XYZ file of C-alpha atoms in Angstrom:
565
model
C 8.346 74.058 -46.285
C 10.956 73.518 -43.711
C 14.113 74.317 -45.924
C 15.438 77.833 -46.471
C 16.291 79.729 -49.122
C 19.587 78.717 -48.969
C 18.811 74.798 -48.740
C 16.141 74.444 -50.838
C 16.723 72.292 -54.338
C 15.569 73.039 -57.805
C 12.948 69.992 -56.940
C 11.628 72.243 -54.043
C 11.182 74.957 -56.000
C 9.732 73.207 -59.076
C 7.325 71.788 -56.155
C 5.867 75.124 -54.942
C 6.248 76.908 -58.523
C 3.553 73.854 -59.926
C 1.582 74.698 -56.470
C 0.895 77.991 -56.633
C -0.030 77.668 -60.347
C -2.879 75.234 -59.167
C -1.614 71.838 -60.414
C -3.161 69.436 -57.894
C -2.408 65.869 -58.629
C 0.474 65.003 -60.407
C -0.101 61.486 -62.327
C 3.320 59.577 -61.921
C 5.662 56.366 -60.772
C 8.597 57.605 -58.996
C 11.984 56.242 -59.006
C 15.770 57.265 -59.692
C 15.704 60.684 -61.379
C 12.105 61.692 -60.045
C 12.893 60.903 -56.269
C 13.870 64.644 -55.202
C 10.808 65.845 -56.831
C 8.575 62.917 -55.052
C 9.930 63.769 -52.193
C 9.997 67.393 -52.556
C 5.755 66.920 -53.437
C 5.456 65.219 -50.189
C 6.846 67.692 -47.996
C 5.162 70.750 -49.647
C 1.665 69.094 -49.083
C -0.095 70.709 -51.848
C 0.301 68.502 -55.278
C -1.191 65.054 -54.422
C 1.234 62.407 -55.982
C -0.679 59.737 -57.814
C 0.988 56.490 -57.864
C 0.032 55.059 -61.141
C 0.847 51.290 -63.035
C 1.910 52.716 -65.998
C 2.945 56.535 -67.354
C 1.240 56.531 -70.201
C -2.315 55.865 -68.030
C -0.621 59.079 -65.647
C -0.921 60.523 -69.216
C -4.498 60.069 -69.693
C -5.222 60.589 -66.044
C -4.030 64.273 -66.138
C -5.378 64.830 -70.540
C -9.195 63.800 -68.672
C -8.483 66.294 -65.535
C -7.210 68.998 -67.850
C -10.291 68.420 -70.239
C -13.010 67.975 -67.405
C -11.265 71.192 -64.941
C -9.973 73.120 -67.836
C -7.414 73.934 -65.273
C -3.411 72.927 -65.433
C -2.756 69.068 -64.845
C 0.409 67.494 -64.880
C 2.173 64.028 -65.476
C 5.884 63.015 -65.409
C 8.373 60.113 -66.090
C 11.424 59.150 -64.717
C 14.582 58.735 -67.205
C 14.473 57.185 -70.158
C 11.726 54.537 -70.150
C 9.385 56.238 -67.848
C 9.063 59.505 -69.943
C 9.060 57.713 -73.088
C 5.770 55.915 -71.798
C 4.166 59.261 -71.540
C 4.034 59.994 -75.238
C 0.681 58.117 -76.092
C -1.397 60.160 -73.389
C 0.617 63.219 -74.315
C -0.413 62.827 -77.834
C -4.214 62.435 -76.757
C -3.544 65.610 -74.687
C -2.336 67.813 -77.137
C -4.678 66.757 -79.890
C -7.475 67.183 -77.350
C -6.250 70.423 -76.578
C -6.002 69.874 -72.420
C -3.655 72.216 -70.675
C -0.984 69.657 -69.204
C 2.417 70.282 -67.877
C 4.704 66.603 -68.377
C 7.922 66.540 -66.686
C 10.355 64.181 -67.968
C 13.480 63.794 -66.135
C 16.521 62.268 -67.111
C 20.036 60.839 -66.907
C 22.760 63.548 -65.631
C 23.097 66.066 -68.244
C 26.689 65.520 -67.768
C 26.331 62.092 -69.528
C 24.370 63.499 -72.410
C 25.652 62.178 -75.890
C 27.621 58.997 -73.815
C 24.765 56.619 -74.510
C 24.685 56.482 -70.545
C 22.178 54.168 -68.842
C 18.264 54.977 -69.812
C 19.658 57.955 -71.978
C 17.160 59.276 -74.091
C 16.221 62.637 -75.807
C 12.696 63.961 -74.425
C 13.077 67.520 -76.686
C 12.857 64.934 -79.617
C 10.873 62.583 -78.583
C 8.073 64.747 -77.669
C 9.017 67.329 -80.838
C 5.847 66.845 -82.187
C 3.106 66.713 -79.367
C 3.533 70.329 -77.447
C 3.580 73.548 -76.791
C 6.334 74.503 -75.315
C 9.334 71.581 -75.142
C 12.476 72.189 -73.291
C 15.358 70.898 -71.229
C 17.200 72.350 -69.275
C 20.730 72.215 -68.304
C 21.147 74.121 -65.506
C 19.267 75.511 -62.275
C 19.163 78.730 -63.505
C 17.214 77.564 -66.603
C 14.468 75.547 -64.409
C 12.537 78.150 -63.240
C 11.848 80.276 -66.009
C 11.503 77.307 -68.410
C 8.884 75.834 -65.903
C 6.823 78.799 -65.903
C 7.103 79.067 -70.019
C 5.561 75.705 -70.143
C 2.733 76.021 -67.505
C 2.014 79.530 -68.920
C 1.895 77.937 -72.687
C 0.302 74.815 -71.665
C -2.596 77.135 -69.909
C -2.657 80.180 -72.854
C -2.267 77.721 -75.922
C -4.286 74.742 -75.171
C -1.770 71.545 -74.857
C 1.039 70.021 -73.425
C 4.023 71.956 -71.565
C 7.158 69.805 -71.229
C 10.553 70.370 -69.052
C 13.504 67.980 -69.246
C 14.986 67.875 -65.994
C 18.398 65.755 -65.495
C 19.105 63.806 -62.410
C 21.838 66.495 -61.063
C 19.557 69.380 -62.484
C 17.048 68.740 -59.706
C 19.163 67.708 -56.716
C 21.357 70.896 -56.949
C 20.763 74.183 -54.867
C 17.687 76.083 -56.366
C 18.339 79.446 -57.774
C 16.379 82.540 -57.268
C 14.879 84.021 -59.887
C 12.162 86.350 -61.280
C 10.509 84.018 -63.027
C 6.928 83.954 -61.687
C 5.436 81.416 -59.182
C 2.053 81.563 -60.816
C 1.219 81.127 -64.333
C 0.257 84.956 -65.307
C -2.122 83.926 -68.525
C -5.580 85.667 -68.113
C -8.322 84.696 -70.590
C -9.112 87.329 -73.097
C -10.532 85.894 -75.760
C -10.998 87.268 -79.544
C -13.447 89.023 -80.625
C -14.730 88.976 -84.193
C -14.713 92.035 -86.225
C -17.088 94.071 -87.552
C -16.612 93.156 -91.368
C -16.452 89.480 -90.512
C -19.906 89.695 -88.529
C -20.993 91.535 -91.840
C -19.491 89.246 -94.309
C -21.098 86.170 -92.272
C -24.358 87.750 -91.813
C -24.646 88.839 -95.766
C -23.922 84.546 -96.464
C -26.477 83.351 -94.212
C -29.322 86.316 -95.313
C -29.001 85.512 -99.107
C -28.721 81.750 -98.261
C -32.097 79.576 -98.651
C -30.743 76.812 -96.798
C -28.162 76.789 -93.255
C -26.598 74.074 -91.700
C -24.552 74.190 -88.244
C -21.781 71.624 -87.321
C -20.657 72.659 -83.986
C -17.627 71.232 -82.067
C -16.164 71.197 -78.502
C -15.109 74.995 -79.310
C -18.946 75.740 -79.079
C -20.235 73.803 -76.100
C -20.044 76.934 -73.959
C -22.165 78.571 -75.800
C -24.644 76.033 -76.811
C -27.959 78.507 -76.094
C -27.041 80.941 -78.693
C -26.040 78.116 -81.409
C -29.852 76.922 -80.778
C -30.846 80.649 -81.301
C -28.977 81.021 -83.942
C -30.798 77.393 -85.889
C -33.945 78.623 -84.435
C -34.154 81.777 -86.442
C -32.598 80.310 -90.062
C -34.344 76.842 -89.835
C -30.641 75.424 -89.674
C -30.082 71.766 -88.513
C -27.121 71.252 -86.081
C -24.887 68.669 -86.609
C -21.843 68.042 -84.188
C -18.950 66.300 -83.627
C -18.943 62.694 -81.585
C -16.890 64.588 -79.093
C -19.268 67.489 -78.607
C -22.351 65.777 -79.342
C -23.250 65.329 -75.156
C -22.600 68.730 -74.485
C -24.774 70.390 -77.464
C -27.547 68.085 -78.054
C -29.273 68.594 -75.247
C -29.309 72.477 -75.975
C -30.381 72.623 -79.562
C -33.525 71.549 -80.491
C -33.084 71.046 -84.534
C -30.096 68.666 -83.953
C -29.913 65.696 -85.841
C -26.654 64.150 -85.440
C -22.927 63.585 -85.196
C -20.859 63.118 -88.262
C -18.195 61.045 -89.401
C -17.639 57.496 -90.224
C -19.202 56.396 -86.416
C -21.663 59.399 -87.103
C -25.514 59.489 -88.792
C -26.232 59.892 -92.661
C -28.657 62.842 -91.360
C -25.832 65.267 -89.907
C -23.832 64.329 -93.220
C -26.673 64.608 -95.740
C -27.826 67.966 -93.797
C -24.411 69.575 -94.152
C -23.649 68.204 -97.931
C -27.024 70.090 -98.769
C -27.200 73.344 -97.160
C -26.501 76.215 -99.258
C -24.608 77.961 -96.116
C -22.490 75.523 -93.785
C -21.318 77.818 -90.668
C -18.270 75.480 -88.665
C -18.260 76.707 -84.961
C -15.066 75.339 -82.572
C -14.766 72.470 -83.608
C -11.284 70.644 -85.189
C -12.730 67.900 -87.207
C -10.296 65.680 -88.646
C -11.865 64.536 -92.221
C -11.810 66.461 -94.903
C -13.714 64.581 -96.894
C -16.987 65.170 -95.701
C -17.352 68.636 -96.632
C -18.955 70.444 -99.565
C -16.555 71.665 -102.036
C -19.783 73.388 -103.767
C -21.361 75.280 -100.891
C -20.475 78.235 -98.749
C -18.824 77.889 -95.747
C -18.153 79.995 -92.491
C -15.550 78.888 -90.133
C -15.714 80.283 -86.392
C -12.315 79.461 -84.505
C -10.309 80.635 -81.364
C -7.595 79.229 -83.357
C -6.274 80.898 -86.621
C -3.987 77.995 -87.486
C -7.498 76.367 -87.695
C -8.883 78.358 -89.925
C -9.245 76.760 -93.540
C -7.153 73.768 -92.865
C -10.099 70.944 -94.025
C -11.975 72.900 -95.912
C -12.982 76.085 -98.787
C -13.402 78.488 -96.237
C -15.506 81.915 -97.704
C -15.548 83.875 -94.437
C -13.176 82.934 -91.711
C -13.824 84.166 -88.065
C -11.209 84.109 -85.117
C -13.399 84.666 -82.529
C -14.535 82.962 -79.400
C -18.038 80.789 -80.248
C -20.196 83.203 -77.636
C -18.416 86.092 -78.803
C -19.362 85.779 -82.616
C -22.975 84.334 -82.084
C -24.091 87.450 -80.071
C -22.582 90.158 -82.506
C -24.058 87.957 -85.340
C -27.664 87.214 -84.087
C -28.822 90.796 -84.305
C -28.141 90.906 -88.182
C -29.554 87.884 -89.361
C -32.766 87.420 -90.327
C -35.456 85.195 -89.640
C -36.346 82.854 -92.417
C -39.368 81.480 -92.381
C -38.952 78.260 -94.778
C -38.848 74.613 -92.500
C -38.758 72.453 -95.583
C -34.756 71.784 -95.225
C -34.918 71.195 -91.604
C -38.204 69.367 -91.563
C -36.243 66.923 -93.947
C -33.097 67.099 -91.585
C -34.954 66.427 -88.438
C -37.639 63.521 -90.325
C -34.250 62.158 -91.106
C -33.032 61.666 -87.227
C -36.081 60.449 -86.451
C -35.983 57.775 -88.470
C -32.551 57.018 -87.483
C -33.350 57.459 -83.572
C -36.389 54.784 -84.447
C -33.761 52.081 -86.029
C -31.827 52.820 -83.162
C -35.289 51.117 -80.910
C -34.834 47.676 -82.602
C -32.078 46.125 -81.404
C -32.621 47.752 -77.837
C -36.027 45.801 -78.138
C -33.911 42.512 -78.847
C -31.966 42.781 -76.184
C -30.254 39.180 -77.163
C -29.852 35.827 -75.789
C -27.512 34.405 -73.059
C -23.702 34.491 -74.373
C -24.900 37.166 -76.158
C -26.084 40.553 -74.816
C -26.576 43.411 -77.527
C -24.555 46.194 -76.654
C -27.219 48.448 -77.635
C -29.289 47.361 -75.042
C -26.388 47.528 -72.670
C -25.656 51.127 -73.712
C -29.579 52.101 -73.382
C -29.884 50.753 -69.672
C -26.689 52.713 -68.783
C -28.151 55.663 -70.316
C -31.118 55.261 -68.188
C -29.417 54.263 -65.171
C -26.711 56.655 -65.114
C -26.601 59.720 -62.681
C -27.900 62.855 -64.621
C -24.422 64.451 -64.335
C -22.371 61.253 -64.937
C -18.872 61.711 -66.196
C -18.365 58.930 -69.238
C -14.862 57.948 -70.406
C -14.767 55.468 -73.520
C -12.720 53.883 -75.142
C -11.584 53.404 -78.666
C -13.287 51.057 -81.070
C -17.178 49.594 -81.018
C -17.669 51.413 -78.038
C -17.908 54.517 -79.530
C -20.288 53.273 -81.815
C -22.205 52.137 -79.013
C -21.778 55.411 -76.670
C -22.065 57.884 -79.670
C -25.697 56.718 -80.321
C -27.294 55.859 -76.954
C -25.881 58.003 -74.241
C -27.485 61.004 -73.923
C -27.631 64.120 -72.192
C -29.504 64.997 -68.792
C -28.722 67.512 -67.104
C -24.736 67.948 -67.068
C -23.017 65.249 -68.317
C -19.555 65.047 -69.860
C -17.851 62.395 -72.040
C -14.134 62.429 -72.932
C -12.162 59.636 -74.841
C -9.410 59.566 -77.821
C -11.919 60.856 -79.920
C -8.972 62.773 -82.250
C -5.536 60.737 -81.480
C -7.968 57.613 -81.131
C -5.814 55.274 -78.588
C -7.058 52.021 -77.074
C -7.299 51.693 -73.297
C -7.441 55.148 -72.810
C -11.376 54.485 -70.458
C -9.817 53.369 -67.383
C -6.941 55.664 -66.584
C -8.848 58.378 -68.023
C -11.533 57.775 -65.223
C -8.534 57.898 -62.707
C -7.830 61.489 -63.339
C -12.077 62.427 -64.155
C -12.521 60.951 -60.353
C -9.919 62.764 -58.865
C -10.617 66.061 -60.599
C -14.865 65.192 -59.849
C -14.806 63.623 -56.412
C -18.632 64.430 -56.380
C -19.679 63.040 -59.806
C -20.131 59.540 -60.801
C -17.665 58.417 -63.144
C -18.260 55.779 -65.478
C -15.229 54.343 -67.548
C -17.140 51.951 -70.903
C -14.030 49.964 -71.846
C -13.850 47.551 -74.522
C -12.107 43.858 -73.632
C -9.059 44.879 -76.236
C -8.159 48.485 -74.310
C -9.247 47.324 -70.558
C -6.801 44.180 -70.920
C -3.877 46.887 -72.545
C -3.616 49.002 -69.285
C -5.015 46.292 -66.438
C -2.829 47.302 -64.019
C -4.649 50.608 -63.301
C -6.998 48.127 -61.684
C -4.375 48.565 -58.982
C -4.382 51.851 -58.329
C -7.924 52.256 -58.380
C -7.689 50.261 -55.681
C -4.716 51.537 -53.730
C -6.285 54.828 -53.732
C -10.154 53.360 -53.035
C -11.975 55.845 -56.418
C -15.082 54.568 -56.451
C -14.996 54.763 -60.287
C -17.428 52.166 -62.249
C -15.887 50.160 -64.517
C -18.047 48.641 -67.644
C -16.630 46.000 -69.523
C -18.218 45.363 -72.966
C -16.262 41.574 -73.239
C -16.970 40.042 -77.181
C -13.612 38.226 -77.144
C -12.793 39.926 -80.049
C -11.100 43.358 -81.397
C -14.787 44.034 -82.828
C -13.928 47.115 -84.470
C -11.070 45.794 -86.310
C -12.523 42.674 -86.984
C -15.793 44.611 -88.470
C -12.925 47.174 -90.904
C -11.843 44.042 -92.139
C -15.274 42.333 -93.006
C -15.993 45.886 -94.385
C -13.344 45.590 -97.214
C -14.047 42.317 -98.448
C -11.323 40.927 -95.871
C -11.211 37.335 -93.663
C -10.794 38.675 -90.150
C -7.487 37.743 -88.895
C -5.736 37.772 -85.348
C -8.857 39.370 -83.878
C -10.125 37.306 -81.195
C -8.891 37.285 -77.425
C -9.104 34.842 -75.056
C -10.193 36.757 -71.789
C -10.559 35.206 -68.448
C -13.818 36.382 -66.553
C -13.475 39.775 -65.970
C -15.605 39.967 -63.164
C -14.151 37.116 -60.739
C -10.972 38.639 -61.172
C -11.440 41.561 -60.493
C -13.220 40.635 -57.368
C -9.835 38.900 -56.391
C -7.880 42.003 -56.001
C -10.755 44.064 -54.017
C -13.245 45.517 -56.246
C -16.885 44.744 -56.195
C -17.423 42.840 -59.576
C -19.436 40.103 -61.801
C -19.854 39.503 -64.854
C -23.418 38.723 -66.646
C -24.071 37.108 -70.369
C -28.109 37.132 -69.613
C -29.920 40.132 -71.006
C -31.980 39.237 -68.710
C -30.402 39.848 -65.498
C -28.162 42.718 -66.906
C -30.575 45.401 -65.449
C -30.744 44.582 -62.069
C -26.682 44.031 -62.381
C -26.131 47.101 -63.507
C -28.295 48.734 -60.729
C -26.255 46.989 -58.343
C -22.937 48.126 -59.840
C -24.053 51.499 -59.991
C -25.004 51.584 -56.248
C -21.641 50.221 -55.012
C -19.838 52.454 -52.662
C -16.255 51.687 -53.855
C -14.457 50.518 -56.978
C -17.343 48.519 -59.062
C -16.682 46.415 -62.186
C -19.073 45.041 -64.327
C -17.742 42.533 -67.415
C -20.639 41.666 -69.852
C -20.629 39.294 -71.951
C -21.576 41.085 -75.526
C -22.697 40.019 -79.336
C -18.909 40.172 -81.205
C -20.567 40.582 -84.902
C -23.080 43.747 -83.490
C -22.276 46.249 -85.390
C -24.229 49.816 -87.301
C -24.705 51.327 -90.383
C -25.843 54.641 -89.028
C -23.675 56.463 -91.087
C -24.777 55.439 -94.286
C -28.654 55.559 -95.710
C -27.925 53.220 -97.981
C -27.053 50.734 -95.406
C -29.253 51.222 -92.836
C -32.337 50.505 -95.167
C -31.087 47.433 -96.494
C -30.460 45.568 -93.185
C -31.614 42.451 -92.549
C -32.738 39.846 -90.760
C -29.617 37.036 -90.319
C -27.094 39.259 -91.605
C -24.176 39.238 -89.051
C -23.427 42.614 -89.938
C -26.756 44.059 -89.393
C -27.493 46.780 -86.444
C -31.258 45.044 -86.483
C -30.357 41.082 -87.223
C -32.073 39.158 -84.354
C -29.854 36.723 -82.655
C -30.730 33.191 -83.157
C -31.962 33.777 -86.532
């Protein structure tokens, strides 16, 4: 930078400090208490400042770098109103466990407690969605605090926040020890002997095993199938793990939860042995309260918080799978996982019907939709999705190829998260294709990303799933016994407008011509949206046996009901 020492701001140096820990794009709109630090970005060269419509999609733009790099990303907000619009994607950040720094500046901190123009209180507002939360007061606070937040964000797994006032960051920068790179090196735990012992004496006594493997695990997805290779155990996963692991382990049969498959669930309410790997499932109520349980986590605050835990493990996945592998035995009985994987398979062939009835104009199944993007897709696609039926849809027909990732809300569960998260997925994966599967409700929440999609030329893919309705709402309401109320949305056609503002769009309601549309999408060379025109009353019973057997033909709420019955 041109300034010296002696000129250089606290902006400056909060600009090379966020540099030389590796933060390259920070997700932002500038103004008033942020323009030293814009402008302090600019001259340094090395943090790309991304112009975004709204702060909360900056947000979700640096939660899906963070999640996709594993690496620092970082999002701010001008005073008052603009940081206050970060605290949705923060949320999703911290509950998603991405390493993001958020700076939120504000008024001068000599009008704190004045109720001063756009005054707010970030260390409050934010109290309960960090890892580190500070403000500071004056410039010889900044630099240590900084480097406390990057260096928690990075070592704990969540969101690092600085309050800077407006005459914090204009004023002369002071020099300090603090360092200019975040010092955290990975060293991750190790179980101990006892617990490998303790785990290994469950599992060797057990008749029956069952995995459920989260996000925690996807690193080591090999020895989790070489683990359920040599005790017979299904593997069931969470819907945010599910792309990573599935295609690894060969006795999987399922996610769980209330989107997930009665298989997983029946598999892990039956095993004598349930062994929990990385993962932070939030519903308690579908565990045994009967059965043994192992918990694996990196996390110790984890440990035992849904469930009767017998052995707890804070250990890295990897870590504990190799020290335990050697001590268990093989079992040779396949009658519980025969039953487990018969009961995928019947699942996976329910799944076939409605993908064979693709629909009728006006009315395209989003099944089928979901299976020709599955097939279509590059075999190392990126997938953001939002919130709603289009988990439902993405959870049971995407699949994995050969290095695919999918990210969403899939713990803080926020609409129109798809879109701006496939700002920051492009940006942090120039070379992969990334595919954002909105619903109508979220893409119409956060439309103005359309913009900078544009203004910066991603060539991100949009998919619009457009059933003029909140589907999933409207489906929790038919559910309980309820009249669906203030549910529908009147949309305009997605596609011809956003061909007016630059992108490369249409929108189809023929099943019929929704192939070669979607090839055509796909193959654009810039920004590419495709709307289509879906079946509102589609819906699944995956989840529940019960259910899924009694479906039939004309019922509105059936996964297999043919349309025009």
């Amino acid at each position: 930078m041109e300034n010296t020492q002696e000129k250089k701001k606290v902006a400056d140096q909060v600009a090379e400090m966020i540099a030389d820990a590796g933060v390259k794009h920070l997700y932002a709109i500038t103004g008033d208490s942020l323009n030293d630090l814009t402008d302090a970005l600019v001259r340094d060269g090395r943090v790309k400042f991304v112009h975004m419509r709204h702060e909360e999609s900056g947000a979700f733009a640096a939660s899906a770098e963070a999640q996709l790099t594993g690496k620092l990303a970082a999002c701010a907000g001008s005073s008052g109103p603009g940081h206050v619009h970060l605290i949705n994607g923060l949320y999703d950040a911290q509950r998603s466990n991405a390493p993001v720094l958020a700076i939120a500046s504000t008024c001068a901190s000599s009008m704190f407690g004045t109720e001063y123009f756009q005054e707010t209180n970030p260390t409050l507002l934010f109290s309960n969605c960090n890892v580190y939360n500070e403000m500071a007061t004056t410039p010889t606070q900044v630099p240590h605090m900084l480097q406390a937040a990057m260096q928690e964000a990075i070592g704990r797994g969540g969101v690092g926040i600085i309050g800077l006032p407006a005459d914090v960051i204009g004023q002369p920068a002071v020099e300090s020890y603090a360092s200019t790179t975040t010092l955290y090196t990975q060293r991750l735990p190790e179980p101990s002997e006892s617990e490998i012992e303790a785990a290994a004496q469950l599992i060797n006594n057990a008749k029956s095993v069952a995995i459920f493997a989260g996000s925690g695990a996807k690193n080591a997805a090999g020895l989790v199938n070489e683990l359920s290779e040599k005790v017979n155990a299904p593997v069931a996963t969470t819907y945010k793990s599910q792309l990573e692991l599935m295609g690894e382990c060969k006795n999987y049969v399922g996610h769980m939860a209330y989107l997930g498959m009665w298989s997983a669930e029946q598999a892990i309410a039956s095993a004598d042995v349930l062994i929990l790997i990385g993962m932070n499932f939030p519903y308690p109520g579908f565990f045994p309260t009967d059965k043994k349980i192992i918990q694996v986590d990196v996390r110790a605050e984890r440990l035992g918080r849904k469930a009767k835990i017998d052995v707890a493990v804070r250990s890295d996945a990897g870590l504990f799978l190799k020290a335990l592998l050697p001590k268990v035995n093989v079992k040779t009985d396949t009658a519980f996982l025969d039953n487990a994987l018969a009961d995928y398979a019947s699942i996976k062939e329910k799944f076939e019907e409605p993908v064979k009835n693709p629909g009728v104009k006006g009315s395209v199944r989003p099944e089928y939709m979901l299976s020709l993007l599955d097939k279509l897709a590059d075999d190392n696609a990126v997938f953001t999705v939002d919130t709603g039926m289009n988990n439902l849809w993405t959870s049971h027909y995407l699949t994995q190829k050969s290095g695919r990732s999918m990210i969403g809300s899939f713990t803080h569960g926020s609409m129109a998260n798809a879109m701006p998260m496939a700002i920051g997925a492009k940006f942090a994966c120039p070379d992969r294709q990334v595919i954002a599967v909105c619903g109508d409700g979220g893409f119409a929440m956060l439309m103005g990303e359309l913009l900078t999609i544009i203004q910066y030329k991603l060539p991100v893919k949009l998919l619009v799933a457009d059933n003029r309705t909140l589907a999933f709402v409207k489906w929790e309401m038919e559910m309980a016994g309820l009249t669906p109320n203030e549910t529908n949305l009147t949309n305009p056609d997605f596609g011809k407008m956003a061909q007016t503002i630059g992108f490369q769009a249409e929108t189809v309601d023929d099943p019929a011509e929704l192939e070669a549309a979607m090839t055509r999408w796909l193959a654009a060379d810039g920004p590419a949206l495709l709307s289509v025109v879906t079946d509102p009353d589609a819906a699944s019973f995956s989840f529940s046996k019960d259910l899924m057997d009694s479906a039939k033909p004309g019922n509105p709420l059936s996964n297999f009901a043919p349309l025009g019955s």
